[in-house]
Coordinates of N, CA and C in Angstrom, one line a residue:
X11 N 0.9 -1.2 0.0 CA 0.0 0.0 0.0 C 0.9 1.2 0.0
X12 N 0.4 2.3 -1.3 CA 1.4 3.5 -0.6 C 1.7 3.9 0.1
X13 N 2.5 5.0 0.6 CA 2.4 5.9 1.7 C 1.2 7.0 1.3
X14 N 0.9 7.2 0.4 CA 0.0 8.6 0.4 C -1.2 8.2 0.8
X15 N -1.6 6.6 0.6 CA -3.1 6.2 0.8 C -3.0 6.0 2.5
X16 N -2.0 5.7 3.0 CA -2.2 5.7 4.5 C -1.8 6.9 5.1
X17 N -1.7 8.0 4.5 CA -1.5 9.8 5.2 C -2.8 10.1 4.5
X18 N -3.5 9.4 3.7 CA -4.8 10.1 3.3 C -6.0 9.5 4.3
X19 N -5.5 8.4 4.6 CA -6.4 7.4 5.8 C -6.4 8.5 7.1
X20 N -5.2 8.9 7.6 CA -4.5 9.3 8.6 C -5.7 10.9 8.7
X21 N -5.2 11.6 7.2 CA -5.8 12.9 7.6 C -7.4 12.8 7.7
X22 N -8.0 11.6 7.2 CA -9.5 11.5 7.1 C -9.9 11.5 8.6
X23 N -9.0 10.7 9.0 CA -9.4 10.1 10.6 C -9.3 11.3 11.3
X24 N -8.2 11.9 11.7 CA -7.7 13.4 12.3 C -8.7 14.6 12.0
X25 N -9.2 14.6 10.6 CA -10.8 15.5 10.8 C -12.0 15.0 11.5
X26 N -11.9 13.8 11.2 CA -12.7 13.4 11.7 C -13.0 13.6 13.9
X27 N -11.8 13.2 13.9 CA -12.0 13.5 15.2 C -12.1 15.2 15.7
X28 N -11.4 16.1 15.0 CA -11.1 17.4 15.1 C -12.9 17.9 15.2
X29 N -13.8 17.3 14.1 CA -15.2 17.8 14.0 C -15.8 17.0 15.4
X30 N -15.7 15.9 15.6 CA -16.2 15.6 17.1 C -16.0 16.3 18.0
X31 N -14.5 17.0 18.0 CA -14.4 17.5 19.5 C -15.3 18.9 19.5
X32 N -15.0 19.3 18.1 CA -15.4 20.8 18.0 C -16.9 21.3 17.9
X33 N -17.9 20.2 17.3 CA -19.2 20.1 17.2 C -20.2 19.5 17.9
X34 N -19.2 18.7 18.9 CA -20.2 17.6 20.1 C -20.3 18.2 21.3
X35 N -21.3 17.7 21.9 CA -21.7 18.4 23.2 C -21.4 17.6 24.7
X36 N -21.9 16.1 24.1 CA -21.6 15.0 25.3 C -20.0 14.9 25.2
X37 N -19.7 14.6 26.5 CA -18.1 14.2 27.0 C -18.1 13.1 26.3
X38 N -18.5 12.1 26.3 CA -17.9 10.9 26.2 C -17.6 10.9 23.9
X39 N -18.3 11.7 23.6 CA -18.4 11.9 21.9 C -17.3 12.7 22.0
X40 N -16.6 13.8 22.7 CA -15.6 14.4 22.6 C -14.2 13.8 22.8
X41 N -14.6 12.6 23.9 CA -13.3 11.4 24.4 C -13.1 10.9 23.0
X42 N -14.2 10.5 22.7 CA -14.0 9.5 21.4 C -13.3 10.0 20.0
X43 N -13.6 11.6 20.2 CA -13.1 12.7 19.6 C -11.6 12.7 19.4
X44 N -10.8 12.5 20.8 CA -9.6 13.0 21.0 C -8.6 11.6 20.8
X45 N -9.7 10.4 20.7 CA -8.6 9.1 20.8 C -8.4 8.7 18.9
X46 N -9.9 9.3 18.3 CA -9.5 9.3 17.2 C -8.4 9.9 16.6
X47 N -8.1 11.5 17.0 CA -6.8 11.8 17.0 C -5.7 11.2 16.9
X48 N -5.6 10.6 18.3 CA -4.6 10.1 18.5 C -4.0 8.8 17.8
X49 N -5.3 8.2 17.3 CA -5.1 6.5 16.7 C -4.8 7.4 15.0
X50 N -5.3 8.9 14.4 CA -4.8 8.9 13.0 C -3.1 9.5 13.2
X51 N -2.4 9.8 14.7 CA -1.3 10.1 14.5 C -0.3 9.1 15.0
X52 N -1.0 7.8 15.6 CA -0.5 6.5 15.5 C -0.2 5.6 14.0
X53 N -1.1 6.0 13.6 CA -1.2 5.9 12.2 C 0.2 6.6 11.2
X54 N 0.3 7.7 11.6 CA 0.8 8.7 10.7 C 2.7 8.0 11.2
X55 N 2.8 7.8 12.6 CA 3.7 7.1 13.1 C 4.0 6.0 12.2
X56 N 3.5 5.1 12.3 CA 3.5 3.6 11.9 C 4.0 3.7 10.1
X57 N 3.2 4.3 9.5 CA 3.7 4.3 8.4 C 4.9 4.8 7.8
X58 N 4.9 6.1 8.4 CA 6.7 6.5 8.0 C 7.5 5.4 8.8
X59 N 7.6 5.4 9.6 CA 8.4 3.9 10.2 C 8.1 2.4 8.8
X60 N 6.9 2.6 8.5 CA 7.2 1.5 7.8 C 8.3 1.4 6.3
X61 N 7.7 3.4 6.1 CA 8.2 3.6 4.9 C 10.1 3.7 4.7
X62 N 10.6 3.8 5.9 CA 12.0 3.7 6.5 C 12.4 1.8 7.2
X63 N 12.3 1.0 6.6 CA 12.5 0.0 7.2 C 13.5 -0.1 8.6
X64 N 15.0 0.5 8.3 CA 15.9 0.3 9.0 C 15.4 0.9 10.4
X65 N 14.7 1.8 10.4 CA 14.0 2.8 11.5 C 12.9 2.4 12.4
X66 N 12.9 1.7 13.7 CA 11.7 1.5 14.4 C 11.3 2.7 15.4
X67 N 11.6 3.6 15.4 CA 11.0 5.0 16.2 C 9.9 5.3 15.7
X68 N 9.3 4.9 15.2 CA 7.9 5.6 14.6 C 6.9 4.7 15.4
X69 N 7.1 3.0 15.0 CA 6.3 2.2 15.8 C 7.0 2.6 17.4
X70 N 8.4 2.6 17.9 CA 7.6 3.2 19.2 C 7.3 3.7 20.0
X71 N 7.3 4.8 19.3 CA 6.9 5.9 20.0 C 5.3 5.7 19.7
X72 N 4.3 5.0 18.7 CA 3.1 4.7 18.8 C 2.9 3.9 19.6
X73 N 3.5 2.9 20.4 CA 3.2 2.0 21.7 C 3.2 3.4 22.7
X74 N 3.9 4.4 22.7 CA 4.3 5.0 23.9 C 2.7 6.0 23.4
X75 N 1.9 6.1 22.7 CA 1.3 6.6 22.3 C -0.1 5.8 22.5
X76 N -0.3 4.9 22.1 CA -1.6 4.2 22.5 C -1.3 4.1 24.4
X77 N -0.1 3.5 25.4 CA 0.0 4.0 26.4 C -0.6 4.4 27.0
X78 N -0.2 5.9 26.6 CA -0.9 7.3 27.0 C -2.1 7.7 26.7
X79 N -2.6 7.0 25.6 CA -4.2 6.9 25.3 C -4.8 6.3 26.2
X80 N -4.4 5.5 26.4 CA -5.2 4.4 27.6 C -5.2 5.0 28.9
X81 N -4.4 5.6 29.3 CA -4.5 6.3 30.3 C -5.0 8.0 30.7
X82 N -5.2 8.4 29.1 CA -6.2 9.4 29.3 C -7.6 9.1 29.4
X83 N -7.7 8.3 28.2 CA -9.1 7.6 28.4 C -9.8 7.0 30.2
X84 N -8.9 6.3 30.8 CA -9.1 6.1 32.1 C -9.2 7.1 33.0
X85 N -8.7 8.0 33.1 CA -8.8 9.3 33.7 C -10.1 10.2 33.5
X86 N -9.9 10.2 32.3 CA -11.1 11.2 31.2 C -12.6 10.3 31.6
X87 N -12.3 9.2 31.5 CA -13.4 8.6 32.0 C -14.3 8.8 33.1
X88 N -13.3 8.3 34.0 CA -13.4 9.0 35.7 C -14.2 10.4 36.4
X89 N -13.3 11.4 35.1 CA -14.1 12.4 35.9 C -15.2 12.7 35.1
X90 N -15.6 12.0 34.0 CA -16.8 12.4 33.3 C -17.8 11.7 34.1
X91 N -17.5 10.8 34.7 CA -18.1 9.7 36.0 C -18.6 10.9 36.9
X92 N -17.3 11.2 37.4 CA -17.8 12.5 38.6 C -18.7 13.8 38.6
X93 N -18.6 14.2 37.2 CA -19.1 15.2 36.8 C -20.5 15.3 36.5
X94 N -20.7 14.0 36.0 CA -22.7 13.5 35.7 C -22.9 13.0 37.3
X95 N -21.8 12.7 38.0 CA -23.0 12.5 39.6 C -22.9 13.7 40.5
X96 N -22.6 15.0 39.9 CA -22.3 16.5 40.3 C -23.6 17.0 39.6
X97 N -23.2 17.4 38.2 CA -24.5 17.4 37.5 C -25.2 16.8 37.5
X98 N -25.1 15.6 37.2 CA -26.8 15.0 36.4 C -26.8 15.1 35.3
X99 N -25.8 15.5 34.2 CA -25.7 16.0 32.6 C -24.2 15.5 32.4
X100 N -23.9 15.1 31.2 CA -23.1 14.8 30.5 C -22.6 15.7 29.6
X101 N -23.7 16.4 29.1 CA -23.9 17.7 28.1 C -22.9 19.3 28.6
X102 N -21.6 19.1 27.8 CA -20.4 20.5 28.1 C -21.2 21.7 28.5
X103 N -22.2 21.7 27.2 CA -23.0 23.4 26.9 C -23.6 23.5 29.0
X104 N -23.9 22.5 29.4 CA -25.1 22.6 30.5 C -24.0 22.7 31.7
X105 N -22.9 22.0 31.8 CA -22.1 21.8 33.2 C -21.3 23.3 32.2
X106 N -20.7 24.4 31.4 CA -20.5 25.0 31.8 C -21.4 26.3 32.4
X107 N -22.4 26.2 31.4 CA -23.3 27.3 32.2 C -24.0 27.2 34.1
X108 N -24.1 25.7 34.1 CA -23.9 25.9 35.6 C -22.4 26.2 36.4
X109 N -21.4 26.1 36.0 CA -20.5 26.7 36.6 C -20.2 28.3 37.0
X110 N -21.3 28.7 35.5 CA -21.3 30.4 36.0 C -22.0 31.1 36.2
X111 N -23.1 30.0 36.6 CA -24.5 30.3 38.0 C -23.6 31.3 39.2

């Protein structure tokens, strides 16, 4: 497979998440937002590593990258946990206008 067809994969995915974060209201559509990010610049990793054989820094720095995904996601999770048993809402637009009650 080229490289341009998996940087064209890469940048589909990375809008894609860029319009979730920027057009969704619930947390959990925004998380899903930010990991898609992250999986099109895992992506973007992996392939120039593949396209450089002698070179494995691309893949791993994507292990050090899914990682760190996993552990925002767990976090991010947590306090969206906390925040709907504060609120009662999931919905950004509503928990920040109650903050500036």
């Amino acid at each position: 497979m080229p490289l341009e067809h998996i940087l064209l994969l890469s940048a589909v995915l990375f809008s894609i998440g860029i319009l979730a974060v920027i057009t969704k209201r619930h947390a959990v559509v925004v998380l899903m937002g930010i990991e898609l990010i992250f999986n099109a610049a895992n992506l973007n990793l992996v392939a120039f590593s593949r396209h450089d054989p002698q070179l494995l820094q691309g893949q791993l720095f994507s292990l050090f990258v899914i990682v760190i995904a996993a552990a925002e996601a767990a976090v991010a999770l947590a306090i969206v946990l906390r925040v709907y048993q504060h609120f009662k809402t999931a919905n950004l637009s509503e928990i920040v206008t109650d903050i500036n009650k």
